[in-house]
Coordinates of C-alpha atoms in Angstrom, one line a residue:
Chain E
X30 CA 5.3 -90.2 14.8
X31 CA 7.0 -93.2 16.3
X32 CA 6.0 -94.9 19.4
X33 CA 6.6 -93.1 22.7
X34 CA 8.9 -95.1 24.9
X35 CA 6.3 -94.8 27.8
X36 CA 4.2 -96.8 25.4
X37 CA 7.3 -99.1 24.0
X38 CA 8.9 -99.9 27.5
X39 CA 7.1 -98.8 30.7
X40 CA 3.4 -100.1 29.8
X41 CA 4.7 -104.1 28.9
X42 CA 7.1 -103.5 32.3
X43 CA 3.8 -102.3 34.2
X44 CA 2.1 -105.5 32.6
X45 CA 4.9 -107.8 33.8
X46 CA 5.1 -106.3 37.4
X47 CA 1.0 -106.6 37.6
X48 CA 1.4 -110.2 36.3
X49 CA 3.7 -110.8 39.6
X50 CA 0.8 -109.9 41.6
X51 CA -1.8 -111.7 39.7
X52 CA 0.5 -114.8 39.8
X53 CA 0.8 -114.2 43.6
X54 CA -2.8 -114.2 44.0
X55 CA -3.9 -116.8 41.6
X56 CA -1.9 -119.3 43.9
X57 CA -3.0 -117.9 47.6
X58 CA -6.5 -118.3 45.5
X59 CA -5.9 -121.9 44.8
X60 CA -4.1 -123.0 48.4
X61 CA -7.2 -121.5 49.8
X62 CA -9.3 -123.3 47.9
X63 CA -7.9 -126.3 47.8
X64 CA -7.0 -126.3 51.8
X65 CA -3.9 -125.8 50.8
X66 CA -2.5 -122.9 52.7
X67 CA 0.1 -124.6 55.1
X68 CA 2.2 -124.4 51.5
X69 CA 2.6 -120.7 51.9
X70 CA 5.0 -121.5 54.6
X71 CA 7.3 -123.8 52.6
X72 CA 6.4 -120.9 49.8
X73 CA 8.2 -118.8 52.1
X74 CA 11.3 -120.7 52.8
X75 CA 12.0 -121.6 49.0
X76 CA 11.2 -117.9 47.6
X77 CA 14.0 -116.7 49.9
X78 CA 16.2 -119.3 48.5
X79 CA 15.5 -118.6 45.2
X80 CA 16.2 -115.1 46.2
X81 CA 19.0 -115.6 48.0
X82 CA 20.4 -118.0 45.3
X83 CA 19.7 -115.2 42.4
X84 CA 22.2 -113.1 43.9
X85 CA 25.1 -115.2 42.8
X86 CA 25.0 -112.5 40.1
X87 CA 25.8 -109.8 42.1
X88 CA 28.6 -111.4 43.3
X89 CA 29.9 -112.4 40.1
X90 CA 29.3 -108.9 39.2
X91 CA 31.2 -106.9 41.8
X92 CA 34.1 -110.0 41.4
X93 CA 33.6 -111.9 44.7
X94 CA 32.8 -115.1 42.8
X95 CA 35.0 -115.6 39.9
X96 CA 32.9 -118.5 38.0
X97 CA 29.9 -118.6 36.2
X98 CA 28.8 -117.2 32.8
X99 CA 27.7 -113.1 34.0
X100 CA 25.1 -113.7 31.4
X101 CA 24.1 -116.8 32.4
X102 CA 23.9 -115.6 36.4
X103 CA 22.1 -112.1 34.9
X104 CA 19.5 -114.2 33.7
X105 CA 19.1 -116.3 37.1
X106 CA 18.8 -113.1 38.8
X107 CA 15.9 -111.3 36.7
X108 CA 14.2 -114.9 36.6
X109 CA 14.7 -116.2 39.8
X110 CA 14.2 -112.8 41.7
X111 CA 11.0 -112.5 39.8
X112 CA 9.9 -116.4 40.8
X113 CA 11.2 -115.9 44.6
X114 CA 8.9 -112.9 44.7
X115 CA 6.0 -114.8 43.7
X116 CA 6.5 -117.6 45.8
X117 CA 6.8 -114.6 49.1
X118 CA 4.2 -113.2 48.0
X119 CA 2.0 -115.6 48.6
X120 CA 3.6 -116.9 51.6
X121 CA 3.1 -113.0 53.1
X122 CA -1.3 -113.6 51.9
X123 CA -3.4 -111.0 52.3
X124 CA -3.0 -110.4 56.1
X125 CA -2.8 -107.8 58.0
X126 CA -1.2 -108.1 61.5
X127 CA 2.7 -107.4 62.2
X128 CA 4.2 -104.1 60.9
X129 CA 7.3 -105.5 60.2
X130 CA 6.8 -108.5 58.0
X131 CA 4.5 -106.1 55.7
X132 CA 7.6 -103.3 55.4
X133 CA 9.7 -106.3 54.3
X134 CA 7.2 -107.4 51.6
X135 CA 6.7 -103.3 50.7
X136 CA 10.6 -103.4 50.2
X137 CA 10.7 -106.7 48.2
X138 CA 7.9 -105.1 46.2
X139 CA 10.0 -101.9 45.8
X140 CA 13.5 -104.1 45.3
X141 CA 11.6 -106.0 42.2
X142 CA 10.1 -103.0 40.8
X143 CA 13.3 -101.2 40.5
X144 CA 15.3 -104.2 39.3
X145 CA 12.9 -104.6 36.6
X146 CA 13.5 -101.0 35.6
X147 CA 17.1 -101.1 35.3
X148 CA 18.0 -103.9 33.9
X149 CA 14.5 -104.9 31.6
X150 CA 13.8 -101.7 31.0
X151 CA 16.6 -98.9 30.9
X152 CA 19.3 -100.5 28.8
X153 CA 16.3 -100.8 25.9
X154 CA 15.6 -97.5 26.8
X155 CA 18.9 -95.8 26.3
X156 CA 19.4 -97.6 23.4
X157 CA 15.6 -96.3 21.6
X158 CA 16.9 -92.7 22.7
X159 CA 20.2 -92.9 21.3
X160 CA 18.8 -94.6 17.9
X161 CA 15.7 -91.5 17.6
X162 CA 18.6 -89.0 18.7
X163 CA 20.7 -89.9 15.6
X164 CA 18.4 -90.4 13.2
X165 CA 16.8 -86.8 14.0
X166 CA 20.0 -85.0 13.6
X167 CA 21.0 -86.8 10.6
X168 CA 16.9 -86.3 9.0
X169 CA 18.8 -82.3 9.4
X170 CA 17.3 -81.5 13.0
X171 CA 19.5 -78.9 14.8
X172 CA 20.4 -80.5 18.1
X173 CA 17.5 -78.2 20.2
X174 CA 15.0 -78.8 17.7
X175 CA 15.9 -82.8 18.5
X176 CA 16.2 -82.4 22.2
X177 CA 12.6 -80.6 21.9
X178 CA 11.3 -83.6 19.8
X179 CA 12.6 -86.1 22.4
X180 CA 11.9 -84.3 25.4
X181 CA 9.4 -86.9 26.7
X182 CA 11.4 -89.6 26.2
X183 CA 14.2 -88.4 27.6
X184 CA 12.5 -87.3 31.1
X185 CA 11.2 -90.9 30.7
X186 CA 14.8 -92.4 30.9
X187 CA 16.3 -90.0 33.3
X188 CA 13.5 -91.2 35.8
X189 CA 14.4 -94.6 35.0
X190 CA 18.3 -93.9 35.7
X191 CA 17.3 -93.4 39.6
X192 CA 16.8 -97.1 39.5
X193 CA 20.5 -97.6 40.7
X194 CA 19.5 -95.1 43.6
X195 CA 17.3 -97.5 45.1
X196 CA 18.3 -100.7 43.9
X197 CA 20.7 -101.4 46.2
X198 CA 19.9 -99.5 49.8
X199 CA 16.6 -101.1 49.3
X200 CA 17.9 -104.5 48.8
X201 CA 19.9 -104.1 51.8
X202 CA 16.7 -102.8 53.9
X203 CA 14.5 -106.0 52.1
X204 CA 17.5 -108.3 53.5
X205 CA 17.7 -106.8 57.0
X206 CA 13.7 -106.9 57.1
X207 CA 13.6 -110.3 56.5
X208 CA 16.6 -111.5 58.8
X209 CA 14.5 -109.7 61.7
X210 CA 11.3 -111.7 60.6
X211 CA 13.3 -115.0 60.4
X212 CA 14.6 -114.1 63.5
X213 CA 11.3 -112.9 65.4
X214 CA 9.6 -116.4 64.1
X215 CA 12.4 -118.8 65.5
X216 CA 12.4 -116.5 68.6
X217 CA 8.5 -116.8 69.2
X218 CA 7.5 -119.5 66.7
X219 CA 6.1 -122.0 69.4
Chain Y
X1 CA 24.7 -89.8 53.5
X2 CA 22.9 -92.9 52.0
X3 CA 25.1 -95.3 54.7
X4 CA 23.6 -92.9 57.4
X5 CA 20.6 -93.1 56.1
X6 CA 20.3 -96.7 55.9
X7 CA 21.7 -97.1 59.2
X8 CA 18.9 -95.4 60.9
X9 CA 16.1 -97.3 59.2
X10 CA 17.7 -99.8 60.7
X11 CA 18.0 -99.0 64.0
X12 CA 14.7 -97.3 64.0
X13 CA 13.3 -100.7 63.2
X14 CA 15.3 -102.3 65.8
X15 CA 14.1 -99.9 68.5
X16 CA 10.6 -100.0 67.2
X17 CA 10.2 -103.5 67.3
X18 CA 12.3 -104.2 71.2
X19 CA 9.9 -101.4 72.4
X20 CA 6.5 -102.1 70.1
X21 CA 6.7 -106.0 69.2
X22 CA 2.6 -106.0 69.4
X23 CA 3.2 -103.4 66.4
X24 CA 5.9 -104.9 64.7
X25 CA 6.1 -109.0 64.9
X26 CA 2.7 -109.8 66.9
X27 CA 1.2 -112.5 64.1
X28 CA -2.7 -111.7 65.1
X29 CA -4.6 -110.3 67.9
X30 CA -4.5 -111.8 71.8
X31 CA -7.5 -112.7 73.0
X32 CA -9.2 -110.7 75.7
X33 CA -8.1 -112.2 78.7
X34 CA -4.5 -112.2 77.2
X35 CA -4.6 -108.0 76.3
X36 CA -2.9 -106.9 79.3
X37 CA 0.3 -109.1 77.7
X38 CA 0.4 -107.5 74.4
X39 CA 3.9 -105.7 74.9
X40 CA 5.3 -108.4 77.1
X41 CA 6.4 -111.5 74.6
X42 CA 8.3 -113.1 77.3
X43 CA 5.0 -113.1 79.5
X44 CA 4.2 -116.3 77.8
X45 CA 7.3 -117.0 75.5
X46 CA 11.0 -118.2 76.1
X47 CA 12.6 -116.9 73.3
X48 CA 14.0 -120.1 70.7
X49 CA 12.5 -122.7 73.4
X50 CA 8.1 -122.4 72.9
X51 CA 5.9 -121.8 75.5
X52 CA 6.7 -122.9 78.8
X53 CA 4.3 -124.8 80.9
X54 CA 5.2 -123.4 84.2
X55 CA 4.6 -120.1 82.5
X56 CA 0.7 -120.7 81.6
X57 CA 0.3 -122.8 84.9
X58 CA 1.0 -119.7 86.8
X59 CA -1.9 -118.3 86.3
X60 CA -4.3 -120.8 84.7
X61 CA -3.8 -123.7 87.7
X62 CA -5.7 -126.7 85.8
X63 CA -7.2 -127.4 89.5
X64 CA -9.3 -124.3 89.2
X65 CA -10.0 -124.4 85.6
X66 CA -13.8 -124.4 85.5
X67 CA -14.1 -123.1 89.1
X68 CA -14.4 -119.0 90.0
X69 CA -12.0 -116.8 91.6
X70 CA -13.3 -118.0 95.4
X71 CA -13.0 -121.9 93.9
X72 CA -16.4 -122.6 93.7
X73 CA -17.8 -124.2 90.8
X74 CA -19.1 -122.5 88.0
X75 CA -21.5 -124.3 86.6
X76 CA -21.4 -123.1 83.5
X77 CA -18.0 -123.9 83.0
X78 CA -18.4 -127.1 84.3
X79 CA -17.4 -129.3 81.2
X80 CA -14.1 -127.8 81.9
X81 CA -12.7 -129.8 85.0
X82 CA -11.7 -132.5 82.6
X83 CA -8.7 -130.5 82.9
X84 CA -7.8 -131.7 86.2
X85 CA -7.7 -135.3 85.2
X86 CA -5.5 -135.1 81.8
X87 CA -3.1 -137.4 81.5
X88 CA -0.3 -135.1 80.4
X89 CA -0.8 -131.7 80.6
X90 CA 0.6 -129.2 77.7
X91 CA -1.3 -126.3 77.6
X92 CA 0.1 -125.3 74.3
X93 CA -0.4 -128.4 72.5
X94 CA -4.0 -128.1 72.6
X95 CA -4.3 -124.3 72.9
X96 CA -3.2 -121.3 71.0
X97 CA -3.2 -117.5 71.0
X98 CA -2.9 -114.6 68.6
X99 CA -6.4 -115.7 66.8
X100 CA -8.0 -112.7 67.5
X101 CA -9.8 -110.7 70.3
X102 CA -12.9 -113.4 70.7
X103 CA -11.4 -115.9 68.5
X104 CA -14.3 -118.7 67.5
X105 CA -11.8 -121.9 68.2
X106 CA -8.6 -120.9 70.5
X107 CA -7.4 -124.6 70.1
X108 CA -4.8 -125.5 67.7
X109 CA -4.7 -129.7 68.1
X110 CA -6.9 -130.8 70.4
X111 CA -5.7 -134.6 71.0
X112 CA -8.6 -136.5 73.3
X113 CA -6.1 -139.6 73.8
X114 CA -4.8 -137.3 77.0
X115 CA -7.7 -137.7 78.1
X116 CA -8.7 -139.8 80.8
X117 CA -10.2 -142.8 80.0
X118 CA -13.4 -142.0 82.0
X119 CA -13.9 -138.1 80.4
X120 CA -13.0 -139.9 77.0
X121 CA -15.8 -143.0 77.0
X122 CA -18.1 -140.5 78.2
X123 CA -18.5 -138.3 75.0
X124 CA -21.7 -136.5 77.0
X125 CA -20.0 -135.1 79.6
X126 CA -18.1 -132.8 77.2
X127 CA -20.5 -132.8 74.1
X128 CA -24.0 -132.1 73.9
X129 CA -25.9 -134.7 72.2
X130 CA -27.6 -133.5 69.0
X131 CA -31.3 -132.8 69.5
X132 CA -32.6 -134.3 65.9
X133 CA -34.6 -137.2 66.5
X134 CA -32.6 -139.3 65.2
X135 CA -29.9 -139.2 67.6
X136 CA -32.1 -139.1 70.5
X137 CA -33.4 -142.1 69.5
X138 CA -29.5 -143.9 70.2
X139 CA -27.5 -145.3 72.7
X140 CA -24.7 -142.3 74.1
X141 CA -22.2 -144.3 72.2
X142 CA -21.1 -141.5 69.7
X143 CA -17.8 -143.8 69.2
X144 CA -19.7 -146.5 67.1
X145 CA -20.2 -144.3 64.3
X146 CA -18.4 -141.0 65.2
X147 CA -14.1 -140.4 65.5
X148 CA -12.4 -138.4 67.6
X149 CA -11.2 -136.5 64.8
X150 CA -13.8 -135.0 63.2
X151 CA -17.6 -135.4 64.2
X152 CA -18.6 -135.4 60.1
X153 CA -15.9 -136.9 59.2
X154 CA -15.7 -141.1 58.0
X155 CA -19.2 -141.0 59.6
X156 CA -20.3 -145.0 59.8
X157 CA -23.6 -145.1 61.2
X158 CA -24.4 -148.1 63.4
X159 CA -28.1 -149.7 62.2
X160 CA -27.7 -152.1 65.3
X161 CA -28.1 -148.6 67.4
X162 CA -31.7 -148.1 66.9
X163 CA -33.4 -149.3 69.6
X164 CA -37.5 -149.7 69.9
X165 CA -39.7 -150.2 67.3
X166 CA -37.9 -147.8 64.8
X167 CA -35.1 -150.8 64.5
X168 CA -37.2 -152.5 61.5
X169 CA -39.0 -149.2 60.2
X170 CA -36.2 -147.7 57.5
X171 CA -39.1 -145.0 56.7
X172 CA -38.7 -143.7 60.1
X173 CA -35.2 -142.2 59.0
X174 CA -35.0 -142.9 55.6
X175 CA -37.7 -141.3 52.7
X176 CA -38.8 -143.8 49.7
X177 CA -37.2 -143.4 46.6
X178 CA -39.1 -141.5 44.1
X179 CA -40.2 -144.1 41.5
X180 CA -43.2 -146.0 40.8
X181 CA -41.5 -150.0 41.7
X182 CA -40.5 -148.2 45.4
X183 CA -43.6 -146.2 45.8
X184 CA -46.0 -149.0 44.9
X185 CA -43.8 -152.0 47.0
X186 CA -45.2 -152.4 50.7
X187 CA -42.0 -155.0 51.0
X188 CA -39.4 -154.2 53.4
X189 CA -36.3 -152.5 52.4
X190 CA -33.8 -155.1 54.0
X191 CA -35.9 -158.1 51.5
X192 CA -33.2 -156.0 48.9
X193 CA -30.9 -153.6 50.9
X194 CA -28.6 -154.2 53.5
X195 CA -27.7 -151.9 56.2
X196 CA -24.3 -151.0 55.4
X197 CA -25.0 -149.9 51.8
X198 CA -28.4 -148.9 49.7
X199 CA -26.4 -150.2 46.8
X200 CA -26.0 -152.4 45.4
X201 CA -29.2 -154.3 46.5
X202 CA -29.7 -158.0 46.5
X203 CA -32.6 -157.7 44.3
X204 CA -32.4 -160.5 41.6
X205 CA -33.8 -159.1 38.0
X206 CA -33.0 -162.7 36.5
X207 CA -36.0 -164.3 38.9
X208 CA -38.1 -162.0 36.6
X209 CA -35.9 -161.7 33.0
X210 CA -32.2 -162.3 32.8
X211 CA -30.6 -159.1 31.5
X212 CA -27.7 -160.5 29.3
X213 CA -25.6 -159.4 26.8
X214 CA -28.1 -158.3 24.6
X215 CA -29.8 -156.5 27.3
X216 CA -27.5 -154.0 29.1
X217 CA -29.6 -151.1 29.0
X218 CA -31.7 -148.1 31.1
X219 CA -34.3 -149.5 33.4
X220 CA -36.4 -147.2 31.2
X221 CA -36.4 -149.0 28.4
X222 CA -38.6 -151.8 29.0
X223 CA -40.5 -150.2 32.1
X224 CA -41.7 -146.8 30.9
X225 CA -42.9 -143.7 32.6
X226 CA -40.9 -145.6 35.7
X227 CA -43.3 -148.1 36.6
X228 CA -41.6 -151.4 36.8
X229 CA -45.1 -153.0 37.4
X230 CA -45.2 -153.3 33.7
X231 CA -42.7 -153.4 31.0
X232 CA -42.7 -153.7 27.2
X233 CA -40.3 -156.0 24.7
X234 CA -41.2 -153.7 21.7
X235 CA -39.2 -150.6 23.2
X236 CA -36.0 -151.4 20.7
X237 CA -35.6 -151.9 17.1
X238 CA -35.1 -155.9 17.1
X239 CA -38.9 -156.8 18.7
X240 CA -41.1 -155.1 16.5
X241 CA -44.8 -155.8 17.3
X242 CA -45.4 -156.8 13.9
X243 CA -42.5 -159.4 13.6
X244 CA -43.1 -161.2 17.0
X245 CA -47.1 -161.7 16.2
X246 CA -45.7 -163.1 12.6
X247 CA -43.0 -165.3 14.2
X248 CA -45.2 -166.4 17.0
X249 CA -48.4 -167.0 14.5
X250 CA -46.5 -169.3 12.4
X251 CA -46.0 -171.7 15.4
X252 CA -49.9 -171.4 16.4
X253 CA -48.9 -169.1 19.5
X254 CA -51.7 -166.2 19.7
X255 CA -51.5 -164.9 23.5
X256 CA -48.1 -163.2 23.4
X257 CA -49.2 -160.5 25.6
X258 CA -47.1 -161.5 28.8
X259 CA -43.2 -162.5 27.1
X260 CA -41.4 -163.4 30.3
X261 CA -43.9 -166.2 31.1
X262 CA -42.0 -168.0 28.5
X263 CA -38.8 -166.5 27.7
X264 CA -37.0 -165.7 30.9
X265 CA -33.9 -164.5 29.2
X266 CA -32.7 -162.8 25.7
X267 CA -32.0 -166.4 24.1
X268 CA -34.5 -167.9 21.4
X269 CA -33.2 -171.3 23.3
X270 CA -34.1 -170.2 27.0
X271 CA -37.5 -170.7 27.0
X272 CA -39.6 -171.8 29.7
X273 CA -42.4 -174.7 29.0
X274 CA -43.9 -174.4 32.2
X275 CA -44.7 -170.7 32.0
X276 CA -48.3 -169.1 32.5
X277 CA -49.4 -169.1 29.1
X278 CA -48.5 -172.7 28.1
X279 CA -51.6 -173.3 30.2
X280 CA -54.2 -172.0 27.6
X281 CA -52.2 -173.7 24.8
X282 CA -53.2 -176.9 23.2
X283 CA -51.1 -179.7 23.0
X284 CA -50.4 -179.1 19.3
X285 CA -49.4 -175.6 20.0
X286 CA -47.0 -176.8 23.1
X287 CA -45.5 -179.6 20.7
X288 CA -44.3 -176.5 17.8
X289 CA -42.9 -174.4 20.8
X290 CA -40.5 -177.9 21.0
X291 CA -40.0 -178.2 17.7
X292 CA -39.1 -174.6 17.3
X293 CA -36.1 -174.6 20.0
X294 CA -34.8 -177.8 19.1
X295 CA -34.7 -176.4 15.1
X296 CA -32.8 -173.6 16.5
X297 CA -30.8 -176.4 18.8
X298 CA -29.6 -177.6 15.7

């Protein structure tokens, strides 16, 4: 019985998204102990610009920008998104007053969550379910007697497919969450 | 449908936050006094320009600040008319908001240079003096050993403050250290310590014994159980009882109980002639000691 994909891909994705948080914390942690905390607000401006700079991809991708390796920028966007987040994170702390600034930082946690599924997790994914798929059939499995034998798995990736349907609105609702928070603090900062 | 979607979030958020900004962007509670304000931003701010002035002012007049509603004074609020005389007065660079409901400190940067010269050198008339007995005991100039920027902080404390009799008696303030050579001395502590610093003292171990080279060690070594009354040579491998009463046989010497009498340092060559016991030696004994350190002269 071979590894369920749950096991193979979702668990070490749940591990990395948790290890997001923990990093997060771990730093607030250590700014608050160290009387640190007027960081967080340079934390802030640099996560966004890390963000913000991790998009390059997408424009590379959808042929806005015509330089750069796609690899190259692919790899600044799963890296840098994943940094940026860190460095919001703790820039957001563990407070709990304006609505807003907490639904942007619900929607960057949603925006990383789903990136992580399509592009860390899904492409692997496909790939497993493909490989079982064929070997099944050719071990002289009739193709129901396969699907039956996959049929985890293969709910397992079809969730992971909806990634694209909230990748992208939700990035757009992260950006337009944040612009109103940039905007509200120049507006009322002092 | 997703655009549409999308869309609305948006707008509902716009909406939500023009109408509800407590809800949406308010960074922490108002205080109490402030409640009434919670939906109206622009009560206080000018959006992209701070806080104005003119805008706190309008109801907080720094003429009546300390003073009731009829302009009488309150005298429990009465360390609050330095208001009146500050030198430049910008409510929100000393004061802030959004702390919470009864926040503990609603001051972000209290600067007392815009103060006037007369509230400032008069630390008392803002700041209750501490009631230890120690500071009751000194002048009401907090400035000789206290900042302006923190009341613990780079603390210096002023000896030439104590007034009365306490001036000379460290014990009033200051508790004996917890060995035998302090317990036992009646001296005063300034014979060895200064004021500024307990350490290092200007006690001089070489009137006694010279501790060189050879002699870098723990007090504890030569004055056990941490009386430095007495002290012992025979506490390290190269004075072994037996050896010294050999060595010091062979030259007639007997009384070796007390060794600093003649050796006042770790060299075989520093020894002192005049020392206590040379007194109940004979001549003959006195003239080996001579022979002995100019031998090891040579």
């Amino acid at each position: 019985m071979k590894e369920p994909l749950v096991f193979k891909y979702v668990l070490p994705f749940i591990q990395w998204y948790a290890l997001m948080i923990l990093f997060a914390l771990g730093i607030d942690y250590l700014l608050h102990h160290f009387n640190l905390v007027f960081i967080g607000i340079y934390l802030g401006y640099s996560g966004t610009i890390l963000i913000l700079g991790s998009l390059l991809y997408s424009l590379r991708k959808r042929k806005i920008i015509q330089s750069g390796s796609p690899k190259k920028l692919l790899q600044l966007h799963e890296y840098g998104s994943w940094v940026g987040a860190v460095m919001v994170l703790v820039h957001a702390g563990i407070h709990f007053n304006a609505l807003l600034p907490w639904l942007a930082i619900l929607m960057l946690l949603i925006t990383v969550a789903s990136g992580l599924i399509g592009k860390y997790l899904l492409k692997k994914a496909n790939e497993t379910l493909k490989l079982r798929r064929s070997e099944l059939i050719q071990s002289g499995l009739s193709v129901e007697e396969t699907d039956k034998e996959l049929f985890l798995d293969s709910i397992t990736v079809d969730l992971m497919k909806k990634w694209r349907i909230v990748h992208m609105p939700i990035t757009l609702l992260l950006a337009f969450l944040v612009l109103m928070h940039i905007i509200s603090v120049l507006m009322f900062s002092k | 449908m997703k655009q549409t979607l999308i869309l609305g979030i948006i707008v509902v958020c716009i909406a939500c936050t023009y109408l509800y900004p407590h809800t949406m962007i308010n960074p922490g509670e108002l205080t109490a006094g402030h409640q009434h304000l919670k939906n109206n931003c622009s009560a206080c701010h000018t959006p992209f320009s701070g806080i104005s002035n003119t805008k706190c002012i309008a109801c907080h007049n720094p003429a009546n600040i300390g003073k009731d509603s009829t302009g009488k004074l309150d005298s429990s609020k009465q360390k609050l008319l330095f208001h009146q005389g500050l030198l430049e007065q910008s409510c929100s660079s000393c004061h802030t908001d959004h702390k919470g409901i009864a926040p503990t400190v609603s001051l972000s940067n209290f600067n007392h240079q815009q103060l006037s010269s007369a509230v400032f050198n008069n630390c008392n008339s803002c700041h209750n003096k501490p009631v230890d007995s120690l500071h009751q005991s000194l002048s009401n100039s907090c400035i000789n050993c206290h900042n302006t920027q923190d009341w613990k902080l780079n603390v210096v404390f002023n000896h030439d403050m104590i007034q009365g009799a306490d001036k000379n008696n460290c014990a009033a303030c200051h508790q004996k250290p917890n060995d035998n050579f302090h317990q036992s001395t009646t001296a005063n502590c300034s014979q060895c310590h200064s004021n500024n610093k307990w350490l290092p003292s200007s006690f001089d171990h070489s009137a006694y014994f010279r501790l060189d080279a050879n002699h870098q060690t723990t007090c504890n070594t030569c004055h056990t159980n941490n009386n430095y009354k007495v002290y012992t040579c025979y506490s390290c491998h190269e004075h072994s009882p037996s050896n010294t009463i050999a060595k010091h046989n062979e030259e007639g010497i007997y009384n070796i109980s007390n060794c600093v009498s003649c050796h006042k340092s770790g060299s075989e060559h520093d020894i002192n002639r005049n020392g206590k016991e040379q007194q109940n030696m004979n001549k003959e004994d006195l003239k080996k000691i001579n022979n002995y350190s100019k031998e090891e002269d040579d």
